[in-house]
Each structure stands twice: as structure tokens, then as C-alpha cells.
PDB file of C-alpha atoms in Angstrom:
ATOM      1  CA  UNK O  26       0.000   0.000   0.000  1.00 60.00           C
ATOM      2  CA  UNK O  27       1.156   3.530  -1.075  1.00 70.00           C
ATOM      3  CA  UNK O  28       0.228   6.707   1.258  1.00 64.00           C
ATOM      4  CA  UNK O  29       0.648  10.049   1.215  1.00 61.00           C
ATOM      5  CA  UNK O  30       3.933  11.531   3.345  1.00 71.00           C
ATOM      6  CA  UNK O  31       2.380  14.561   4.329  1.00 71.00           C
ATOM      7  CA  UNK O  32       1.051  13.196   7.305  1.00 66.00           C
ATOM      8  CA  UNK O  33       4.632  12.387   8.206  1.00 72.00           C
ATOM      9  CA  UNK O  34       5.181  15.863   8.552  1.00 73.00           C
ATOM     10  CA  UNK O  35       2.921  16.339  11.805  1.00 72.00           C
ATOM     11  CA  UNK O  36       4.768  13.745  13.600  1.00 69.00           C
ATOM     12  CA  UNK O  37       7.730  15.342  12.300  1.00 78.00           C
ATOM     13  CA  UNK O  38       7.367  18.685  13.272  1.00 78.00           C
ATOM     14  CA  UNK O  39       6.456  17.507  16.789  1.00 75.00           C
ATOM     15  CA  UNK O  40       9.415  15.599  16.991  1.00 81.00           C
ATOM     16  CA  UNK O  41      11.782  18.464  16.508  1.00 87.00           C
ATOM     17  CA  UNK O  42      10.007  20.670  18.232  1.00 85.00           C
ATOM     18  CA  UNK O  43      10.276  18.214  21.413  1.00 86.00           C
ATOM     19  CA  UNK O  44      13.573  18.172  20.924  1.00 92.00           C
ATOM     20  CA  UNK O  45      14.762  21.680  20.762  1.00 93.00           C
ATOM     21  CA  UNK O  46      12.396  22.812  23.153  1.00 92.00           C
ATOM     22  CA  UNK O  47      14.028  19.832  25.399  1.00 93.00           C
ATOM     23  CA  UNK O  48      17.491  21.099  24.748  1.00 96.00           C
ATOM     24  CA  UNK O  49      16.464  24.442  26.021  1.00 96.00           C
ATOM     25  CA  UNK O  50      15.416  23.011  28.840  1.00 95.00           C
ATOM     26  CA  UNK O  51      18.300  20.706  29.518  1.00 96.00           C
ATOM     27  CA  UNK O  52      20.862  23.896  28.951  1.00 96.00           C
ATOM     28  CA  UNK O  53      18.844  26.502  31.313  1.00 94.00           C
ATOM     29  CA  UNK O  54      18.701  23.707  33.605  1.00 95.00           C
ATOM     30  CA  UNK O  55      22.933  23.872  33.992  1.00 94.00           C
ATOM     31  CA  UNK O  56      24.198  24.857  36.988  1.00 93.00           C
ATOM     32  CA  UNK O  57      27.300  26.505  35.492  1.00 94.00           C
ATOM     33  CA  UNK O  58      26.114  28.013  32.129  1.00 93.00           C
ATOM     34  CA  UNK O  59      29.155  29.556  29.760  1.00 95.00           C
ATOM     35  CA  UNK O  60      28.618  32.330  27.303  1.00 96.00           C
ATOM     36  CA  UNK O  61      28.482  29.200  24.681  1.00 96.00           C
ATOM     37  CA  UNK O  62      25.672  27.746  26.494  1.00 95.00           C
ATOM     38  CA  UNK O  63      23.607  30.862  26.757  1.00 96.00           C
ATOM     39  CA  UNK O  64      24.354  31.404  22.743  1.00 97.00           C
ATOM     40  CA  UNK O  65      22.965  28.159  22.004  1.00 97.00           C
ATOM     41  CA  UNK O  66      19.954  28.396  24.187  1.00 96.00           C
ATOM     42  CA  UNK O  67      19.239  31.578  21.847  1.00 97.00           C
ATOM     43  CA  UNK O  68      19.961  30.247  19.051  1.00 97.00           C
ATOM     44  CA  UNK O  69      17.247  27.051  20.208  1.00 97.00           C
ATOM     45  CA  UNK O  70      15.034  29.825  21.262  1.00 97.00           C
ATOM     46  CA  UNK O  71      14.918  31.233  17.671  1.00 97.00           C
ATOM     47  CA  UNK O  72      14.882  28.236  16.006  1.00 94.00           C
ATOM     48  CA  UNK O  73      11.441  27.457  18.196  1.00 92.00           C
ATOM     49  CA  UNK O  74       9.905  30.717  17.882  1.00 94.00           C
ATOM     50  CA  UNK O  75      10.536  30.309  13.821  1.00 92.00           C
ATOM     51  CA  UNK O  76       8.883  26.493  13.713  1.00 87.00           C
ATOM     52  CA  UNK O  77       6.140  28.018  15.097  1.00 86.00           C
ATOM     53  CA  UNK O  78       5.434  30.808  13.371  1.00 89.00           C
ATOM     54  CA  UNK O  79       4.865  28.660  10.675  1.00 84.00           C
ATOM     55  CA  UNK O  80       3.661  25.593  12.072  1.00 79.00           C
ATOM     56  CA  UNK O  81       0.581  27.935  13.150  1.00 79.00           C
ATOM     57  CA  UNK O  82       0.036  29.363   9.544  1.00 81.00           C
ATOM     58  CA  UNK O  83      -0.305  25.800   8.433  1.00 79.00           C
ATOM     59  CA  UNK O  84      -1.108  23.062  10.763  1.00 77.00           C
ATOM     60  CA  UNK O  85      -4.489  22.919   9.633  1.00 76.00           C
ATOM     61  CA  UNK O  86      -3.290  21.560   6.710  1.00 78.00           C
ATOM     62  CA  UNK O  87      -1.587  19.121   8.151  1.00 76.00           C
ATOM     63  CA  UNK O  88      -4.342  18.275  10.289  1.00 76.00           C
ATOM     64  CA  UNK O  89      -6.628  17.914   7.352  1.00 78.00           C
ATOM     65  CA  UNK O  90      -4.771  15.388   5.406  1.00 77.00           C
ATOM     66  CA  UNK O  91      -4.794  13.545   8.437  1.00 75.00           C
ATOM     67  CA  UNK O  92      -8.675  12.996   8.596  1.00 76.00           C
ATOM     68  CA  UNK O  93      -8.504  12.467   4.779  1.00 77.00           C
ATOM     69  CA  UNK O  94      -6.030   9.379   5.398  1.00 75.00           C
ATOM     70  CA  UNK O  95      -7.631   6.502   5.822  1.00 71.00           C
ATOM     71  CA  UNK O  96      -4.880   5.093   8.390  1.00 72.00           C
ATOM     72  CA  UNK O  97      -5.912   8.346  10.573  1.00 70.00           C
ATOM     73  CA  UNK O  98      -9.091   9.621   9.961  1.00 72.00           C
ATOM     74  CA  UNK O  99     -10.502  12.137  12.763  1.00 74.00           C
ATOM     75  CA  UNK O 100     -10.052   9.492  15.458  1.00 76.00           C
ATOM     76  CA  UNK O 101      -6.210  10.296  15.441  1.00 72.00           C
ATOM     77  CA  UNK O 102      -7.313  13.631  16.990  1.00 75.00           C
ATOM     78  CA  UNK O 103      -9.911  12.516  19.908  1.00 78.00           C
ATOM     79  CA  UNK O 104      -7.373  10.708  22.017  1.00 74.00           C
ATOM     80  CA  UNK O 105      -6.012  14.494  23.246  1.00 71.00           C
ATOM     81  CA  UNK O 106      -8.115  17.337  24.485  1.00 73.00           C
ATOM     82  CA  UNK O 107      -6.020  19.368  22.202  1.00 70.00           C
ATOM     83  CA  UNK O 108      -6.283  17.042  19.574  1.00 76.00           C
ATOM     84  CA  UNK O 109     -10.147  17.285  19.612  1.00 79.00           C
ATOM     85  CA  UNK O 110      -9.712  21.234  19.562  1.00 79.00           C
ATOM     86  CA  UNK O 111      -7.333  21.150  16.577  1.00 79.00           C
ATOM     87  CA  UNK O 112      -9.584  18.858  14.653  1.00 80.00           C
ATOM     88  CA  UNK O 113     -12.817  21.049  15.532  1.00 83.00           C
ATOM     89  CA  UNK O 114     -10.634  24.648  13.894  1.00 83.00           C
ATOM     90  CA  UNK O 115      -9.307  22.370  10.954  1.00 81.00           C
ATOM     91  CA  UNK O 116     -12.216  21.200   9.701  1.00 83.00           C
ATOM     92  CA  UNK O 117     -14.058  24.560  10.143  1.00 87.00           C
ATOM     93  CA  UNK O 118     -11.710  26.404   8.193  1.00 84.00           C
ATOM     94  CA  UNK O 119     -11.552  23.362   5.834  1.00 83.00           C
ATOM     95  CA  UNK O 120     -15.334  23.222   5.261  1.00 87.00           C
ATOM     96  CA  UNK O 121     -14.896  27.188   4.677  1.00 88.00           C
ATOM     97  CA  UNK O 122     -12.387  27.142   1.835  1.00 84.00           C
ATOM     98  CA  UNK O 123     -14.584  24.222   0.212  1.00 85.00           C
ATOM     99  CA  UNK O 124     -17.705  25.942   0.529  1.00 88.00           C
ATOM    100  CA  UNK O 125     -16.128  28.652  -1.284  1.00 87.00           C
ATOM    101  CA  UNK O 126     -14.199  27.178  -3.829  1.00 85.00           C
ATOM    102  CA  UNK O 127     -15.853  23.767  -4.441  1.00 84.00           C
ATOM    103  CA  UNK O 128     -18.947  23.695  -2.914  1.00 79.00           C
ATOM    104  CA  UNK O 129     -21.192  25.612  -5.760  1.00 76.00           C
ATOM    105  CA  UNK O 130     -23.712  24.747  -7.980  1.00 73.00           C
ATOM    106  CA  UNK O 131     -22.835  23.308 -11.549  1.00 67.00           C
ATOM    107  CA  UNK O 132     -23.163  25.811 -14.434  1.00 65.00           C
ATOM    108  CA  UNK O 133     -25.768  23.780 -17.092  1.00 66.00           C
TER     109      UNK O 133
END
């Protein structure tokens, strides 16, 4: 069976956001910081902020070929409470931009 990657991407993006957001932790956390170690905690700080920044802009999309994938489906997203209240703004704004693009009657 062939699927989509896209939905790869979610998992993804959480991943490495764990990560850097666990290295910031892990360097604040040192007892005896060095001017390296507060230039890399910046430098993690940016790279969060910038992930996102754009992770907000499109996560719906994300979120939406999730449902569409049949290994997912909406299910995926009622195991969190935030899962359930991404899946609720996705497929509002989903149904919006198909109700305005697709959604129309068919010119005879």
C-alpha cells in the first residue's frame, strides 16, 4: 500500500520541536552556564519561535490530510483534548475554503 507523506510531517514537526524545546530546557537547567551555552539556548530559542510561526500558519493543513487518510481519519485527533480542539478549527476552516471554492452549484 502507497500513502501520502504529508502526514509524516505532523509527527515530524512535533518531533523536533520536542527536541529543541528539550534542549532548552536541559541547557537553562545547567548549573554553570558559559557564554556558549547561553548562545545556544538563543539560538534554540529562535529556532522554536521560527517552527512556530509557521507551524501555526499551516497546521491545519496538516491536520486535514490527516482525517482524509484513511490510516488516521478524525479518530487520530480525539485521544487528546487538544487534539479534539485542533480537529474542531481544521475542519471549520476546511469546510470554509470548500464551501467557497468547491462547494457551488454546476453551471448547465
Amino acid at each position: 500500500d502507497k500513502y501520502v507523506t504529508l502526514p509524516q510531517v505532523i509527527v515530524s514537526f512535533n518531533l523536533l520541536l520536542d527536541k529543541v524545546e528539550s534542549t532548552i530546557r536541559q541547557l537553562d537547567e545547567k548549573i554553570q552556564r558559559t557564554v556558549v551555552d547561553e548562545q545556544l539556548i538563543l539560538g534554540f530559542q529562535a529556532a522554536r519561535d521560527k517552527i512556530l510561526k509557521h507551524y501555526k500558519k499551516t497546521n491545519w493543513i496538516y491536520c486535514i490530510s490527516l482525517i482524509l487518510d484513511p490510516r488516521h481519519k478524525a479518530e487520530t485527533f480525539d485521544l487528546t483534548p487538544w487534539g479534539v480542539e485542533i480537529k474542531n478549527m481544521s475542519l471549520q476552516k476546511f469546510e470554509v475554503i470548500y464551501k467557497t471554492y468547491y462547494d457551488q452549484e454546476p453551471v448547465l
